[in-house]
GROMACS .gro file of C-alpha atoms in nm:
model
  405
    1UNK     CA    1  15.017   6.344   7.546
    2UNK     CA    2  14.812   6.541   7.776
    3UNK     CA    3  14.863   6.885   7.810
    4UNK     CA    4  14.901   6.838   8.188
    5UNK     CA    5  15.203   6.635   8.036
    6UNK     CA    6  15.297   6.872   7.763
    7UNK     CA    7  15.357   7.143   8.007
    8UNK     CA    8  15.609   6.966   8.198
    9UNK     CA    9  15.810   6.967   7.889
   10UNK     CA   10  15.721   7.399   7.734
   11UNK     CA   11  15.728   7.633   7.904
   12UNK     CA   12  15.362   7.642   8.010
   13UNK     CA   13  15.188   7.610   8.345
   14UNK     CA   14  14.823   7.524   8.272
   15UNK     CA   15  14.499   7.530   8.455
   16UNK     CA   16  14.303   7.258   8.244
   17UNK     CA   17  14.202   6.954   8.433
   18UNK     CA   18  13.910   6.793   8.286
   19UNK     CA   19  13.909   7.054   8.044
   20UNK     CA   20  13.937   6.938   7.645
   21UNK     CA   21  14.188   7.112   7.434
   22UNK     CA   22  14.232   7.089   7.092
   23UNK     CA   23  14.596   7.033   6.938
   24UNK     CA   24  14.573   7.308   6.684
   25UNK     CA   25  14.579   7.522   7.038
   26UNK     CA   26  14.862   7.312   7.216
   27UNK     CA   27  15.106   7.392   6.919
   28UNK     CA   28  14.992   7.742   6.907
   29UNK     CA   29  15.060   7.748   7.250
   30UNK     CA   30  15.429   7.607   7.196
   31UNK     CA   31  15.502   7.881   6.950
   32UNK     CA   32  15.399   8.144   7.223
   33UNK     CA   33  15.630   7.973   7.456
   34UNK     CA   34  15.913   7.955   7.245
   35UNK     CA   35  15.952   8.326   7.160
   36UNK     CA   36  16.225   8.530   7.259
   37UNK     CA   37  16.086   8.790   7.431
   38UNK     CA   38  15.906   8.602   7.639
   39UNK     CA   39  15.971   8.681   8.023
   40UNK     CA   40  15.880   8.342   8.176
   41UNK     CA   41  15.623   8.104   8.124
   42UNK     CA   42  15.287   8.101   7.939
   43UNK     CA   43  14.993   8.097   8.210
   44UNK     CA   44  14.705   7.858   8.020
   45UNK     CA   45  14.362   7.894   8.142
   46UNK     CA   46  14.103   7.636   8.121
   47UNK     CA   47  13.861   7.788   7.851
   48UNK     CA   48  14.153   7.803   7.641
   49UNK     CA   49  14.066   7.731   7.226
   50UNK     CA   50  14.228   7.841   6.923
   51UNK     CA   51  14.298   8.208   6.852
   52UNK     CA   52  14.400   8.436   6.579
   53UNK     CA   53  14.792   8.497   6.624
   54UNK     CA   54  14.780   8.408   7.013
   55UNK     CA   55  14.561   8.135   7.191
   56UNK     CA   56  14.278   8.260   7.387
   57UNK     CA   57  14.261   8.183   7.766
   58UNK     CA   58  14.662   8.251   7.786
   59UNK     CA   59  14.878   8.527   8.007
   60UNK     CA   60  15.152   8.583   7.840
   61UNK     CA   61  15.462   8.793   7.989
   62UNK     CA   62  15.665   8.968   7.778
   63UNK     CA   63  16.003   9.173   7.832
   64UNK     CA   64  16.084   9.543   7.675
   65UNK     CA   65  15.840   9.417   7.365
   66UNK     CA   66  15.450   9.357   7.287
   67UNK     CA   67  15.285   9.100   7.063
   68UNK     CA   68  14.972   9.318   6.875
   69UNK     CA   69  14.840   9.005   6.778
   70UNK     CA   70  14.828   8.883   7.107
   71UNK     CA   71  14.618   9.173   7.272
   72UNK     CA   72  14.361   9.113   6.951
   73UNK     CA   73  14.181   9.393   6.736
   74UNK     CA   74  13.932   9.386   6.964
   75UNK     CA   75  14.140   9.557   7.265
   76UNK     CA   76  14.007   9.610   7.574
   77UNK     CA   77  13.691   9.376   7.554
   78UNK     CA   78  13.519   9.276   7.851
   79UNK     CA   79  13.256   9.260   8.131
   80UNK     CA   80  13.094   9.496   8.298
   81UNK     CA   81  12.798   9.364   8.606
   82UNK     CA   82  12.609   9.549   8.858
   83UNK     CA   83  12.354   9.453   9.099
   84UNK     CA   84  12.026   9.591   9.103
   85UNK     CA   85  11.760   9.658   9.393
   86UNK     CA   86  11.517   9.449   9.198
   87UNK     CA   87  11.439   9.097   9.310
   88UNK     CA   88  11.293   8.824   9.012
   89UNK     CA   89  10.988   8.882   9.171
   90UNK     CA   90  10.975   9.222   9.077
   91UNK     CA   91  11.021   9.070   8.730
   92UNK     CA   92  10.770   9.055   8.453
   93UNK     CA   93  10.642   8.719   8.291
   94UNK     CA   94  10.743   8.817   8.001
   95UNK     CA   95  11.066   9.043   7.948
   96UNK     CA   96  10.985   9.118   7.571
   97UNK     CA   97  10.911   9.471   7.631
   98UNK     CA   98  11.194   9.522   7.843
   99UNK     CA   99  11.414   9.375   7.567
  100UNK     CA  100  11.288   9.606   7.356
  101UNK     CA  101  11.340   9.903   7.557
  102UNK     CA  102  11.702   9.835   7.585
  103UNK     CA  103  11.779   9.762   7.221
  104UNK     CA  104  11.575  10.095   7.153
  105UNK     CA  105  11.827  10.225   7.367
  106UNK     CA  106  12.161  10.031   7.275
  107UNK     CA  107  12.282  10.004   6.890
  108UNK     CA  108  12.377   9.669   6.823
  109UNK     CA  109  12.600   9.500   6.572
  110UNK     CA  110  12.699   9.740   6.282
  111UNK     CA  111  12.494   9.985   6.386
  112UNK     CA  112  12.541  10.281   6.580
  113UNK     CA  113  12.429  10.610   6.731
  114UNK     CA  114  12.293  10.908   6.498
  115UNK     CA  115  12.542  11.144   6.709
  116UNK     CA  116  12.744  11.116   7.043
  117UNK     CA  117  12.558  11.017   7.342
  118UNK     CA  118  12.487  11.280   7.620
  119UNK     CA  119  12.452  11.133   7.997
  120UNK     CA  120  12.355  11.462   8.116
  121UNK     CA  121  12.019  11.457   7.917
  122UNK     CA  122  11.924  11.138   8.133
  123UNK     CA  123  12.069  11.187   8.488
  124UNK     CA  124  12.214  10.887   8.692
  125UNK     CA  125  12.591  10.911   8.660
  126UNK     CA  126  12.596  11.153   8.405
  127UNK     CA  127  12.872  11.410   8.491
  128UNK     CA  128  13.120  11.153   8.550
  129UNK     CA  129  13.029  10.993   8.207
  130UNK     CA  130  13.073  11.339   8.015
  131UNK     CA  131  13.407  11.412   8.198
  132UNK     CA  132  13.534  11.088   8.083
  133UNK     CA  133  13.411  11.071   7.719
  134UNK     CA  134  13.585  11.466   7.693
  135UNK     CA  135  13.903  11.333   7.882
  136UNK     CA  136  13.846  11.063   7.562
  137UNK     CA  137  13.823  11.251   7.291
  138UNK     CA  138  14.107  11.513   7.342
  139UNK     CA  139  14.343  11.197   7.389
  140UNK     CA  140  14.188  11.087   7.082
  141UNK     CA  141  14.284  11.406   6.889
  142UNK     CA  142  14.672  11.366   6.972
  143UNK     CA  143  14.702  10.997   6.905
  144UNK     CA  144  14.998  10.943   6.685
  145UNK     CA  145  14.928  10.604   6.533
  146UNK     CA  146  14.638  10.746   6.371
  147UNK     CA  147  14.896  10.915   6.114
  148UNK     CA  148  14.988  10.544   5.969
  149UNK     CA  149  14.617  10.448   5.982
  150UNK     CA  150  14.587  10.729   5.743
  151UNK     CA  151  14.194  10.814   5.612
  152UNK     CA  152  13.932  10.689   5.871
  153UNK     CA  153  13.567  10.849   5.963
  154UNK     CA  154  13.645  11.024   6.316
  155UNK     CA  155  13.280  11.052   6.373
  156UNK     CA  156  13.204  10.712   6.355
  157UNK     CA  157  13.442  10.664   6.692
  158UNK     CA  158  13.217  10.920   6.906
  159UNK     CA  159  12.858  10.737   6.778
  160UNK     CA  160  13.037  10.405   6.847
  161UNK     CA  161  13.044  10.465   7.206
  162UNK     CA  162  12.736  10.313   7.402
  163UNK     CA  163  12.707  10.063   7.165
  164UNK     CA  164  12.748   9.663   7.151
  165UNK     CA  165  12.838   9.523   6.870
  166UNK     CA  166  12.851   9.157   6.725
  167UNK     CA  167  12.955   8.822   6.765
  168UNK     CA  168  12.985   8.713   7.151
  169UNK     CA  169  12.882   9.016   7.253
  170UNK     CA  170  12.559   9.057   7.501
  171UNK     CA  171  12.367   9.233   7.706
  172UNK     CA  172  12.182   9.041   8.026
  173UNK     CA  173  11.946   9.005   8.297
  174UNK     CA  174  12.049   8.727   8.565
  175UNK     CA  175  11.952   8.614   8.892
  176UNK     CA  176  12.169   8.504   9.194
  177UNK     CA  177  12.161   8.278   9.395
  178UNK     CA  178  11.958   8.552   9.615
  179UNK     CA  179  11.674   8.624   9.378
  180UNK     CA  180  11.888   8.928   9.270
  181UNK     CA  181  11.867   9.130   8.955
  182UNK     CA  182  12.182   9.157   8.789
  183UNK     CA  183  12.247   9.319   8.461
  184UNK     CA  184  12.600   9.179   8.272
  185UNK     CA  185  12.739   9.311   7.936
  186UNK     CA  186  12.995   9.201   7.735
  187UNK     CA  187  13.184   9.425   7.449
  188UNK     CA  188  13.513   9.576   7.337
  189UNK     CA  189  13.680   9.885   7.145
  190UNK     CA  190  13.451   9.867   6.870
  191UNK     CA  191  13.573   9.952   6.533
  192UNK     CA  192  13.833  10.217   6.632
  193UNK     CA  193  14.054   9.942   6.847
  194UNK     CA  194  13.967   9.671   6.548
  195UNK     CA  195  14.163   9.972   6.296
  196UNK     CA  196  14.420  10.044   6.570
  197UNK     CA  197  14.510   9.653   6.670
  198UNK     CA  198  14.504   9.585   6.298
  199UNK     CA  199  14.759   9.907   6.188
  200UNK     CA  200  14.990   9.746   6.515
  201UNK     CA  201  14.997   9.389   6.370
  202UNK     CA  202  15.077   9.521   6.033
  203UNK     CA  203  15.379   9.719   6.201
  204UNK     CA  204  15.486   9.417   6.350
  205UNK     CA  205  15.496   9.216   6.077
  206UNK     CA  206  15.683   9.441   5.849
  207UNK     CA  207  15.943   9.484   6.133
  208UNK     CA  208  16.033   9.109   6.146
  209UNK     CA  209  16.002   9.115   5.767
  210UNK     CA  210  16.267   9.376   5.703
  211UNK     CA  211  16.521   9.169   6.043
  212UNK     CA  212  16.451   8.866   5.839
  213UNK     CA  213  16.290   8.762   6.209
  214UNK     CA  214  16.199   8.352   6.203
  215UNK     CA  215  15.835   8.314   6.293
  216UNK     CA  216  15.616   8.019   6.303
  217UNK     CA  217  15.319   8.231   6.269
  218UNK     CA  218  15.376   8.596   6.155
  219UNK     CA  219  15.118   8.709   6.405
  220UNK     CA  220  15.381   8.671   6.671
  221UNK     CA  221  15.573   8.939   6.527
  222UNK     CA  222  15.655   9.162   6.821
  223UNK     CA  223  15.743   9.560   6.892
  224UNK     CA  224  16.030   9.635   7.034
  225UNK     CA  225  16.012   9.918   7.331
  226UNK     CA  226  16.209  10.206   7.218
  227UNK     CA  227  16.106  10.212   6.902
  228UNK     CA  228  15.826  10.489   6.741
  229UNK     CA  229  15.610  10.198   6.619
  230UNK     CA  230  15.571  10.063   7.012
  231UNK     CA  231  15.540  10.407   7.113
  232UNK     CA  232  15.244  10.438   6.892
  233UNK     CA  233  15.091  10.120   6.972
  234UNK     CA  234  15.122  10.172   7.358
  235UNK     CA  235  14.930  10.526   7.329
  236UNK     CA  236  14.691  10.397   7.106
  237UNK     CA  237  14.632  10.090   7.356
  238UNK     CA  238  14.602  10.275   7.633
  239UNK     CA  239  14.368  10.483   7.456
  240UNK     CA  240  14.128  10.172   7.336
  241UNK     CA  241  14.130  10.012   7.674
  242UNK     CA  242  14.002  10.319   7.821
  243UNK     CA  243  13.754  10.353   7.543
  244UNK     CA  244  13.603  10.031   7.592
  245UNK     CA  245  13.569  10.058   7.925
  246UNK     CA  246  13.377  10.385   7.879
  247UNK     CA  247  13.189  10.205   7.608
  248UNK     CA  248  13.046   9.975   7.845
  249UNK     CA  249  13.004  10.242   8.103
  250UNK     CA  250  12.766  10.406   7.867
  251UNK     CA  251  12.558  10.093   7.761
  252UNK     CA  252  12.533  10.039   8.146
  253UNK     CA  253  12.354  10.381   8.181
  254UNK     CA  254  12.161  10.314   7.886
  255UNK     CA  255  12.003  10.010   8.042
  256UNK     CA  256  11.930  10.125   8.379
  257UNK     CA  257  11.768  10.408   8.247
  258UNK     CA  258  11.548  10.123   8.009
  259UNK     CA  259  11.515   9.965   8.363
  260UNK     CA  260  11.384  10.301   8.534
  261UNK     CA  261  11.145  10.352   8.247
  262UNK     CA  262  11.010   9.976   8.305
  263UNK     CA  263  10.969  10.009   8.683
  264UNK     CA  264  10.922  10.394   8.708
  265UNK     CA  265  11.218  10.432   8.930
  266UNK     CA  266  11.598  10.408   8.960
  267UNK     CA  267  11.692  10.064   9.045
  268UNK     CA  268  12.062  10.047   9.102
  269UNK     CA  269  12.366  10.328   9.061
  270UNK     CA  270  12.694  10.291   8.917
  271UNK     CA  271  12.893  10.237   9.297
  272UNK     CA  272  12.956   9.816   9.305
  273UNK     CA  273  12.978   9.805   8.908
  274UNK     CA  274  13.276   9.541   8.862
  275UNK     CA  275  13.437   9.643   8.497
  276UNK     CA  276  13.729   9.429   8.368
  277UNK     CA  277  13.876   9.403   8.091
  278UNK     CA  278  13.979   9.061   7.962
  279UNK     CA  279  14.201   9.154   7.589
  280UNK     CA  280  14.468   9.380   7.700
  281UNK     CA  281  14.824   9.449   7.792
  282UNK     CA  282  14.952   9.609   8.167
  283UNK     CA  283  15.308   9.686   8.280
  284UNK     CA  284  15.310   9.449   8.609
  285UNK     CA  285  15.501   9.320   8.860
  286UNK     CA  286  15.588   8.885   8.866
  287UNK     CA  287  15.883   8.710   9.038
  288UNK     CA  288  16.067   9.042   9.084
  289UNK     CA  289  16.046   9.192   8.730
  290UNK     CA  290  15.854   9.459   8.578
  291UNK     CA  291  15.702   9.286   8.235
  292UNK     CA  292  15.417   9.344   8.003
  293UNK     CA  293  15.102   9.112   8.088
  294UNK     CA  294  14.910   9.027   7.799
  295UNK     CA  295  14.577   8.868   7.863
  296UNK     CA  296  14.409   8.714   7.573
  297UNK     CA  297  14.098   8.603   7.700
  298UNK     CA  298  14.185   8.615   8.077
  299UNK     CA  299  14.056   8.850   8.359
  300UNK     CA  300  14.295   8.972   8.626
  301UNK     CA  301  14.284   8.802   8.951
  302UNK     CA  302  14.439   8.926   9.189
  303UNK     CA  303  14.410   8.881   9.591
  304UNK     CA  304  14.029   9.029   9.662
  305UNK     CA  305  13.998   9.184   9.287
  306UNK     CA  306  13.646   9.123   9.136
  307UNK     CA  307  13.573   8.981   8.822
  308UNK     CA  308  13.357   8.839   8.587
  309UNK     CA  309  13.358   8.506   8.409
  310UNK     CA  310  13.060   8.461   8.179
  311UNK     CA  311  12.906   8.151   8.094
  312UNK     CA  312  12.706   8.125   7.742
  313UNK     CA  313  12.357   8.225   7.637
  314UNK     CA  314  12.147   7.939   7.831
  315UNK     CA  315  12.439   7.835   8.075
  316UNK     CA  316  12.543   8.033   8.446
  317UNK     CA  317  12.747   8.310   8.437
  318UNK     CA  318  13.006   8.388   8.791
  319UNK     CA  319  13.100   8.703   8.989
  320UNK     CA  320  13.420   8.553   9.125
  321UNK     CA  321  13.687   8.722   9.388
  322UNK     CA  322  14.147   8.669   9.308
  323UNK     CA  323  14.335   8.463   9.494
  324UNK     CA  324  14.655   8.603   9.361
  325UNK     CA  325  14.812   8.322   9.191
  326UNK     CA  326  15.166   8.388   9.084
  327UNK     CA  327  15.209   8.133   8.888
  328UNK     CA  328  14.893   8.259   8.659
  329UNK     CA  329  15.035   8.583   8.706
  330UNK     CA  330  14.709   8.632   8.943
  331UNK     CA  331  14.502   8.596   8.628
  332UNK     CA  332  14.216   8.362   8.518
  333UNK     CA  333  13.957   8.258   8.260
  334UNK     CA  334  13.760   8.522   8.046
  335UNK     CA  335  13.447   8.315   7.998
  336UNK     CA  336  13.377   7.949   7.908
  337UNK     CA  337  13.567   7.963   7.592
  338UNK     CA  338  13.471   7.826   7.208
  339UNK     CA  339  13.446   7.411   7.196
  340UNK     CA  340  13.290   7.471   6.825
  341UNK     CA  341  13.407   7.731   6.606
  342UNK     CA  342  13.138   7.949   6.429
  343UNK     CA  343  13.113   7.743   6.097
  344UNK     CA  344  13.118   7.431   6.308
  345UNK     CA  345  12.845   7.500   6.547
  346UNK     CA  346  12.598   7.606   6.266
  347UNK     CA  347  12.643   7.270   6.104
  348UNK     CA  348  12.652   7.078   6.425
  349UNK     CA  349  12.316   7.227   6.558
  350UNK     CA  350  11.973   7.339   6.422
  351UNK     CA  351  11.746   7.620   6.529
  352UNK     CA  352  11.548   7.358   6.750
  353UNK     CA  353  11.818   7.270   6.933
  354UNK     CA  354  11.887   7.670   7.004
  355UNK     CA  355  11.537   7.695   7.136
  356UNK     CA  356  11.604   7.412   7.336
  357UNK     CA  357  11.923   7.509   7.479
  358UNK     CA  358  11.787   7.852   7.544
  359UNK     CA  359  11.441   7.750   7.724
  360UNK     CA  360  11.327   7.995   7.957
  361UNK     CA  361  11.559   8.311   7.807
  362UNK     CA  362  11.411   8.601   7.662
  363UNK     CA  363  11.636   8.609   7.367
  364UNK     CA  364  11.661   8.577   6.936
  365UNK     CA  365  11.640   8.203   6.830
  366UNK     CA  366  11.730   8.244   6.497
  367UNK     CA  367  12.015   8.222   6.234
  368UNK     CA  368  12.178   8.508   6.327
  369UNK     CA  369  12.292   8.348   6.638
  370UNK     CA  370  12.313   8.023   6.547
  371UNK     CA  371  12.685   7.995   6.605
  372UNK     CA  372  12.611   8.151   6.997
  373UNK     CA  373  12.451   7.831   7.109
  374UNK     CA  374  12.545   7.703   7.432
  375UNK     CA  375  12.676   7.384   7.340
  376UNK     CA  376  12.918   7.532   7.116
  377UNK     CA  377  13.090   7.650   7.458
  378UNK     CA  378  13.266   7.451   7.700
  379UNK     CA  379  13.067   7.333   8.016
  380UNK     CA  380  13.118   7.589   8.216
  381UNK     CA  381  13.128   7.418   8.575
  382UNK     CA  382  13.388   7.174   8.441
  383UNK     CA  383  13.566   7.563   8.327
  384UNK     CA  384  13.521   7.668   8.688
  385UNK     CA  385  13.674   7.362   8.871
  386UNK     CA  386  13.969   7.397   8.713
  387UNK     CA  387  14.058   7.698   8.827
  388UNK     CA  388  13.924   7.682   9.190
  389UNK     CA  389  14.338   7.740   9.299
  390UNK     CA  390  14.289   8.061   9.078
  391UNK     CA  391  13.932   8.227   9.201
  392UNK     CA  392  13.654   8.180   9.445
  393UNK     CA  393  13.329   8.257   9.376
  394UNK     CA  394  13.118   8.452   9.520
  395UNK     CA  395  12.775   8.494   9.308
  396UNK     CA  396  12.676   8.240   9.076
  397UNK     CA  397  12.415   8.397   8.789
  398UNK     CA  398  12.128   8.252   8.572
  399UNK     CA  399  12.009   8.443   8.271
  400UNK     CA  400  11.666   8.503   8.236
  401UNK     CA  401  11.725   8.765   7.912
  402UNK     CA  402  12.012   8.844   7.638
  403UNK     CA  403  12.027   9.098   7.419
  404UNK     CA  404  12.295   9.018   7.101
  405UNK     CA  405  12.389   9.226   6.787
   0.00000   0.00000   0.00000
């Protein structure tokens, strides 16, 4: 059965023509849709693959109650893209040195910065950035859930901030269809909304232990509004999503200051920066209720909103504009979502085919990021057609360099 088919039947409306799906993800799907709380049907989006407790590429609505799980650990992850003045001719041969300049200037993977960064030392949009990490960090000080996440190294949550991270996470340099210089970035919460997601899903599960709740998959367990648990999880939420969006804020000033250095003048400002987040949870309006939106792996859409739907290390990337779908509750996809997990993709591929798939980008081409090859991603033009109901776009971006932890 397709899941065209399958959705007739569930309560799912998909976005997935042409698109392959796994049936590990359809029945994860089902479980989604068959919850209690849910407050109408499960949106799927077309670069939807297997997740950890809830399928990534789905919306899913929820009334008076919140699935942890669902947002991730990794809440508030997403895209941040800007537009520069520079045009590829102004472009360098070779972008090795530029590379380097931004990884000198942006900690990636585990590491992190020797102490908090300081905007005003470097100019561009620093006073805005300061005012919002201080707004931050005395939210930060008053966040409840941190009393059942018990011992934890504060400091490591200030020298976090401006930095990228592992995994899918990137920084790059793209081209439009123009000849434009774009930078894009991709990264989350860091470690501080890992430890907060985690402490939420560990609530939820001993809630539905202790009401004897019947789960499929314990990761669906839910928190009820009303209760001090969801209290704590919706402060703490709030509080990562805003984090992560600052934490990409940063890295952005870190790189156009790399690019300034390069070029020996300011090439872009923050105004036009499109920053979305694509795990996370909203109060919203749909068919004439208020309900929480969760999007696991799915960027809001709606009527003229920007966003930003990454492709994969050697494949194009699009700046798209809403359309305001309400039957996707005006959502759509995050990226061009996982065809191979991790484990697979190392065995499927070898470090020839990397260099092969990644001809032409300034990037590593080694073991480290094996499992980041572009065919262990869905195609993403096939990603894009099936959602044309969902988005338009409006720039269409080639990577010429990626930066990954």
């Amino acid at each position: 059965m397709s899941i065209e088919a399958m959705t007739k039947i569930d309560n799912l409306k998909s976005w997935t023509s042409g698109v392959d799906i796994d049936w590990e993800s359809v029945n994860q799907l089902r479980n989604i849709a068959r919850l209690p709380i849910l407050a109408g049907h499960v949106a799927v989006m077309p670069d939807v693959h297997l997740g950890k407790g809830a399928t990534v590429g789905s919306v899913i609505p929820t009334k008076a109650a919140i699935i942890p799980a669902a947002v991730g650990v990794d809440i508030g992850c997403g895209m941040i893209a800007l537009r520069t003045e520079l045009k590829a001719n102004d472009l360098p041969d070779s972008l090795a040195r530029l590379r380097s300049r931004i990884e000198a200037r942006v900690p990636v993977g585990f590491n992190h910065h020797d102490a908090p960064v300081n905007p005003l030392h470097d100019g561009l949009r620093g006073r805005g950035l300061v005012n919002a990490g201080k707004q931050l960090s005395a939210r930060y000080d008053d966040l409840s859930i941190m009393e059942r996440i018990g011992k934890f190294d504060h400091q490591r949550v200030s020298r976090q901030l401006g930095t990228l991270g592992g995994g899918n996470h990137f920084i790059e340099l793209c081209l439009d269809e123009s000849n434009d210089v774009w930078v894009m970035l991709h990264s989350g919460s860091r470690n501080i909304g890992k430890t907060i997601g985690e402490c939420a899903i560990h609530m939820a599960r001993k809630i539905a232990e202790a009401k004897e709740t019947h789960l499929k998959d314990k990761d669906l367990a839910w928190l009820d509004e009303g209760t001090v648990e969801f209290n704590m999880y919706i402060e703490g939420l709030r509080w990562a999503q805003d984090y992560a969006a600052h934490n990409r804020a940063l890295m952005m000033h870190a790189v156009l200051l790399a690019l300034r250095e390069e070029f020996g003048r300011e090439v872009a400002t923050f105004e036009g920066a499109i920053n979305c987040h694509h795990n996370y949870a909203n109060v919203e309006e749909h068919f004439g209720q208020q309900v929480w939106v969760t999007r696991k792996g799915a960027v809001s859409a709606r009527n003229g909103e920007l966003g930003i739907i990454p492709g994969s290390m050697g494949a194009k990337s699009y700046i798209v504009r809403g359309k305001g779908n309400e039957d996707a509750y005006c959502s759509c996809s995050h990226g061009a979502g996982r065809r191979l997990s991790r484990g697979a993709a190392k065995r499927a591929y070898t470090l020839a085919d990397l260099e092969a798939q990644t001809a032409g980008v300034e990037c590593r081409k080694d073991e480290g990021v094996l499992d980041e090859i572009p065919g262990a991603y869905k195609d993403i033009d096939t990603v894009m057609a099936a959602q044309t109901d969902l988005v338009e776009v409006v720039h269409a971006l080639k990577q010429v360099m990626c930066i990954k932890g």
